[in-house]
Amino acid sequence: MTSILTYTFKNLPSTSKWALRFSVRPLSCSSQLRAAPGIFFELYLKAAQTKSKKTLAKPHVRNVVVVDGVRIPFLLSGTSYKDLMPHDLARAALSGLLHRTSVPKDVVDYIIFGTVIQEVKTSNVAREAALGAGFSDKTPAHTVTMACISANQAMTTGVGLIASGQYDVVVAGGVELMSDVPIRHSRKMRKMMLDLNKAKTLGQRLSLISKFRLNFLSPELPAVAEFSTNETMGHSADRLAAAFAISRPEQDEYALRSHSLAKKAQDEGLLSDVIPFKVPGKDTVTKDNGIRPSSLEQMAKLKPAFIKPYGTVTAANSSFLTDGASAVLIMAEEKALAMGYKPKAYLRDFVYVSQDPKDQLLLGPAYATPKILEKAGLTMNDVDAFEFHEAFSGQILANFKAMDSDWFAQNYMGRKVKVGLPPLEKFNTWGGSLSLGHPFGATGCRLVMAAANRLRKEGGQYALVAACAAGGQVCHSRSTGASGKSFSLKQSKLIQECLI
Amino acid sequence: MVASRAIGSLSRFTGSRTLRCPGYICRTFTGSSALLTRTHVNYGVKGDVAVVRINSPNSKVNTLNKELQSEFTEVMNEIWASDQIRSAILISSKPGCFIAGADINMLAACKTHQELMQISQEGQRLFEKLEKSTKPIVAAISGSCLGGGLESVVFIFTGPGLKPPEERTIEYLEEVAVTFAKGLADKKISPKRDKGLVEKLTSYAMGIPFVRQQIYKKVEEKVRKQTKGLYPAPLKIIDVVKTGIEQGSDAGYLAESQKFGELAMTKESKALIGLYHGQVLCKKNKFGAPQKEVKHLAILGAGLMGAGIAQVSVDKGLKTILKDATLAGLGRGQQQVFKGLNDKVKKKALTSFERDSIFSNLTGQLDYQGFEKADMVIEAVFEDLSLKHRVLKEVEAVIPDHCVFASNTSALPINEIAAVSKRPEKVIGMHYFSPVDKMQLLEIITTEKTSKDTTASAVAVGLKQGKVIIVVKDGPGFYTTRCLAPMMSEVIRILQEGVDPKKLDSLTTSFGFPVGATTLVDEVGVDVAKHVAEDLGKAFGERFEGGSLELLRQMVSKGFLGRKSGKGFYIYQEGMKSKNLNSDMDSILASLKIPPKPDVSSDEDIQYRLVTRFVNEAVMCLQEGVLATAAEGDIGAVFGLGFPPCLGGPFRFVDLYGAQKIVDRLRKYEAAYGKQFTPCQLLVDHANSPNKKFYYQ
């Protein structure tokens, strides 16, 4: 765990300063990895001007639109955001959203945020951030958690609330601060401290204190591994790569592609959802800082981070620990139109799936993609933009191989034929989690906004978003763990016409 | 020895873990034409690396037999001779198994120890060649590798991919090994491993003769204590190691092959091999697959046995209802199951998550809710016929027609329990042994009315629970209890004759019993022993007499029930390892003292009085048809009652020791004590015709 962090840092320009900080925080790394893969998120976008494909509107269901969305720059953990608290980042994203959309505060009915590693002081981080960002104190807010698809869960919860007619305007977002994670006293120490609280007499207190042992002081770090299987996510990813026979060069090549495309998108100013963030006491951050296109030769030098010495997953082909926050404004279509907005996309369908948390932890997208396509009545060819969360190169490539295999479809998914490969020229063309970073709780909104902005820029109609996440809370039955979700987003001609 | 010597030559991998998966069909390999000519060992060439694949035909595991050895030698010679090949990897095509060890049948087929010595020497020569190989050889191992294979370890297992996981795991292992072999051949990877500090210190210390002598002494002492001199192999292994270290490896190898030859010809070896075969036999369901697989199990009574049965069921994935009459009793049972699982977590055999998910298979309740779905009900209520009748009637009112009713009883005849059943063909006995999660044996008892499908179902459940199963006919005490009872009766008499309980314990353990005879009474429970003795005494009369039942009755009345009540012949205290005699027993023993008969009271006689009564009764069970086969009799005695494994079970013992000698002993004791020692007809037949054996292998 530590090593992956260290490696990541070595590749940074400003190594020395951070290297120490990095290596002392193995726990954060672990949690990142744990949460990274698992859930799966998809969406479709229907672009206005292009081909007249059918609309995905459903009778008797309200149309839900994304008006716009923003994110603060995603930074390697331990860099500029390191002294902040999670709600500070979330607040910045919320303020930025208010600024970008000029939505009147009192119009917002509800706020939902996703997060994974919770800061205990702000367990409902959505509410703390909303209050600080100047939203009305009459606007309720709640926080959701679902590993790496927490922001997706925040958005789909919002979609559900709007579609069912409860609300018209919802803000959804996500935040993660891996620069600081809760490290607890040991259970024994906690127990003694709580008992001390209840002790009434000096005698009782002294007898409790006399039971103190030095080992009570050893801290409890956030879990290094998937709770149900005890396996770290990196180890799991390495096994997945082995299972699908994905070589190290293939993985490095894919990671390099992600970084190169992200660099290009950043240079060309395509990442328009990024808003500047003036960090208190520090300079204004304007750009993601994890994008670092290297060379295959450089990458080949890294040692495997998890399964040593024969593994193939390295620091360079994994997503890194990231701080960041994002937020989107979701509305009922008629409300948005009435308020004079020109929405960016419809949010159409979504699907969550879950599988065995051990061997299929990272295969969510392979399972969810055919499902969501079926639900929307589309095929792979109809989709114009794919945005998949990249936890590990090996994980993305394994999902590709699974999607392209009839054998896998028949033996594991109970389907007759494979769903097929997403065309690479439509896939994560502005970079992905490997290069842009992956603040667990915030990645979902980034994926949706990237997909929406790409449709708009490239003139597509449908986009599909997918992510995988760690098991944990979705385990209703004991054999399931990892879950996936997808949802569709489309932009209709009608909106364009009305608004133009 | 062979194994450890070879370590240096075979570079090894380390890695994660293995996956064993039965029922996987081995893929076939394509490769050079040489492949087709051999059945056990083949090889193909990848670049300049020879991939040697070991794959014994028609077997789940690879075993070292003559064919495999000779083919392997041929293959290796070709590899060493080839100019194109610079390194080699050895890999098994069996999922989760490299080489399981020597082929037992090959060893059993040897007539003399010279033959065995030769086999051993061939193996040694082969390993020596591997060790001296100029081309690097990498053993790629996933899964079990014992005996001659004990060199290297590898592990990685993959999840679902584009092929079945087992297949891909082997393929992946091969890829890694080939890369590694290339690295060794190109000198990119060094086969030398840095010695750790502890290792360096150890090898330094072992260089001092005095230290070595002390170590030999200590090891020998420990081995003697554990084996009580009954198992010759561990001591000879120490000898061989000693010879190897003190006189050099040539002498060591020679000693090894000699001792190997000697050991394989011993009675102990034959007895243990016999047990192995018997165990394999008792791990099969000879009644075929039941019509309906048991998926929902219900257990009545959350006592020690009920909870134990529940534990071995839930951890194999059976949905199990545990029903008791009281909340306190149920809670105790649930805690026992949880503790059993949690102990595995402490030993890292399970994760806490796995424990929780296994534990969720258990439903604790006080009523009959859900019994309408049960495929089998096992009752483990108190050993009281009227109580068993009551629960049988209650249960039959709520269970579906196909549901099997099994009774866990150690002595109550099943047909008496089944007498009140509406469907006696569905009633069967399943006699578990305590502690259920540790004792391997399950004795299944069929009545004349029990249907074959019911038996098949009970055996299937038992196998699922991981048990070794014997199926016997109904009768008082079935097989196991019936063999034990006369021996117990003799234990009481011996104690009454004034033998110290501790001395009796040591006499029995030195004969090979894992638990001393006196301690065994305490473990079984004095009340249970009394109950059984009374019941079987009534059924079998004079033959089961011996010690006075009064002794047990007085113990019960004083509350000396054995371990469970804290007092029996010994005193049991929580956390105390050594146990002291219960001094309150002195007066009871004194009041019931009988004079010993000097000519049958030597230490050896005491041992044989116990064993011959046991053996005689076992043979009688076979004679009467309670037992179907002698093999089941041996398995039942060894796995259920702790009959000395080095003797192989009562029947193997008769074969190896000689029926005549046993009959002679019985006659001698018969003269002193009467009918209790009268040898049964079958035993006499065997004594009269020395060619008659229970086993002909």
mmCIF file with all atom_site columns, C-alpha atoms in Angstrom, chain A residues 227-228 230-231 235 239 242-245 307 310 358-360 401-402 405 407-408 412 478, chain B residues 13-14 16-17 156-165 168 172 176 180 351 353 357 360:
data_model
loop_
_atom_site.group_PDB
_atom_site.id
_atom_site.type_symbol
_atom_site.label_atom_id
_atom_site.label_alt_id
_atom_site.label_comp_id
_atom_site.label_asym_id
_atom_site.label_entity_id
_atom_site.label_seq_id
_atom_site.pdbx_PDB_ins_code
_atom_site.Cartn_x
_atom_site.Cartn_y
_atom_site.Cartn_z
_atom_site.occupancy
_atom_site.B_iso_or_equiv
_atom_site.pdbx_formal_charge
_atom_site.auth_seq_id
_atom_site.auth_comp_id
_atom_site.auth_asym_id
_atom_site.auth_atom_id
_atom_site.pdbx_PDB_model_num
ATOM 1  C CA . PHE A 1 227 ? -14.276 -5.960  4.864   1.00 0.00 ? 227 PHE A CA 1
ATOM 2  C CA . SER A 1 228 ? -15.939 -9.091  3.579   1.00 0.00 ? 228 SER A CA 1
ATOM 3  C CA . ASN A 1 230 ? -9.966  -9.166  3.642   1.00 0.00 ? 230 ASN A CA 1
ATOM 4  C CA . GLU A 1 231 ? -8.416  -8.600  0.258   1.00 0.00 ? 231 GLU A CA 1
ATOM 5  C CA . HIS A 1 235 ? -4.519  -7.405  -4.941  1.00 0.00 ? 235 HIS A CA 1
ATOM 6  C CA . ARG A 1 239 ? -5.785  -11.220 -9.750  1.00 0.00 ? 239 ARG A CA 1
ATOM 7  C CA . ALA A 1 242 ? -4.190  -12.442 -14.258 1.00 0.00 ? 242 ALA A CA 1
ATOM 8  C CA . ALA A 1 243 ? -7.591  -14.053 -14.729 1.00 0.00 ? 243 ALA A CA 1
ATOM 9  C CA . PHE A 1 244 ? -8.130  -12.183 -17.967 1.00 0.00 ? 244 PHE A CA 1
ATOM 10 C CA . ALA A 1 245 ? -4.526  -12.569 -19.079 1.00 0.00 ? 245 ALA A CA 1
ATOM 11 C CA . ILE A 1 307 ? 1.497   -9.068  -5.772  1.00 0.00 ? 307 ILE A CA 1
ATOM 12 C CA . TYR A 1 310 ? 5.051   -11.253 -10.450 1.00 0.00 ? 310 TYR A CA 1
ATOM 13 C CA . LYS A 1 358 ? -14.206 -11.426 -4.158  1.00 0.00 ? 358 LYS A CA 1
ATOM 14 C CA . ASP A 1 359 ? -13.674 -12.513 -7.708  1.00 0.00 ? 359 ASP A CA 1
ATOM 15 C CA . GLN A 1 360 ? -15.982 -10.104 -9.485  1.00 0.00 ? 360 GLN A CA 1
ATOM 16 C CA . LYS A 1 401 ? -12.432 -8.569  -22.380 1.00 0.00 ? 401 LYS A CA 1
ATOM 17 C CA . ALA A 1 402 ? -15.455 -9.701  -20.408 1.00 0.00 ? 402 ALA A CA 1
ATOM 18 C CA . SER A 1 405 ? -16.517 -12.617 -24.662 1.00 0.00 ? 405 SER A CA 1
ATOM 19 C CA . TRP A 1 407 ? -18.050 -17.397 -23.053 1.00 0.00 ? 407 TRP A CA 1
ATOM 20 C CA . PHE A 1 408 ? -18.138 -14.923 -20.185 1.00 0.00 ? 408 PHE A CA 1
ATOM 21 C CA . TYR A 1 412 ? -21.277 -15.772 -15.743 1.00 0.00 ? 412 TYR A CA 1
ATOM 22 C CA . ARG A 1 478 ? -24.227 -12.667 1.729   1.00 0.00 ? 478 ARG A CA 1
ATOM 23 C CA . PHE B 2 13  ? 7.953   -19.139 -6.110  1.00 0.00 ? 13  PHE B CA 1
ATOM 24 C CA . THR B 2 14  ? 5.979   -17.571 -3.437  1.00 0.00 ? 14  THR B CA 1
ATOM 25 C CA . SER B 2 16  ? -0.908  -16.032 -2.700  1.00 0.00 ? 16  SER B CA 1
ATOM 26 C CA . ARG B 2 17  ? -3.276  -18.876 -2.407  1.00 0.00 ? 17  ARG B CA 1
ATOM 27 C CA . ILE B 2 156 ? -1.905  -17.664 -7.211  1.00 0.00 ? 156 ILE B CA 1
ATOM 28 C CA . PHE B 2 157 ? -5.450  -18.304 -8.038  1.00 0.00 ? 157 PHE B CA 1
ATOM 29 C CA . THR B 2 158 ? -7.533  -16.249 -10.356 1.00 0.00 ? 158 THR B CA 1
ATOM 30 C CA . GLY B 2 159 ? -11.211 -15.542 -10.383 1.00 0.00 ? 159 GLY B CA 1
ATOM 31 C CA . PRO B 2 160 ? -13.586 -15.811 -13.309 1.00 0.00 ? 160 PRO B CA 1
ATOM 32 C CA . GLY B 2 161 ? -12.054 -14.742 -16.558 1.00 0.00 ? 161 GLY B CA 1
ATOM 33 C CA . LEU B 2 162 ? -12.442 -15.889 -20.099 1.00 0.00 ? 162 LEU B CA 1
ATOM 34 C CA . LYS B 2 163 ? -11.896 -19.495 -19.081 1.00 0.00 ? 163 LYS B CA 1
ATOM 35 C CA . PRO B 2 164 ? -12.781 -21.550 -16.009 1.00 0.00 ? 164 PRO B CA 1
ATOM 36 C CA . PRO B 2 165 ? -10.725 -20.183 -13.094 1.00 0.00 ? 165 PRO B CA 1
ATOM 37 C CA . ARG B 2 168 ? -6.664  -20.120 -16.177 1.00 0.00 ? 168 ARG B CA 1
ATOM 38 C CA . TYR B 2 172 ? -1.158  -18.217 -15.440 1.00 0.00 ? 172 TYR B CA 1
ATOM 39 C CA . VAL B 2 176 ? 4.882   -16.774 -14.555 1.00 0.00 ? 176 VAL B CA 1
ATOM 40 C CA . PHE B 2 180 ? 11.049  -16.919 -14.151 1.00 0.00 ? 180 PHE B CA 1
ATOM 41 C CA . THR B 2 351 ? -12.551 -14.508 8.297   1.00 0.00 ? 351 THR B CA 1
ATOM 42 C CA . PHE B 2 353 ? -17.149 -12.110 7.672   1.00 0.00 ? 353 PHE B CA 1
ATOM 43 C CA . SER B 2 357 ? -22.299 -15.469 6.889   1.00 0.00 ? 357 SER B CA 1
ATOM 44 C CA . SER B 2 360 ? -26.596 -16.849 9.312   1.00 0.00 ? 360 SER B CA 1
#
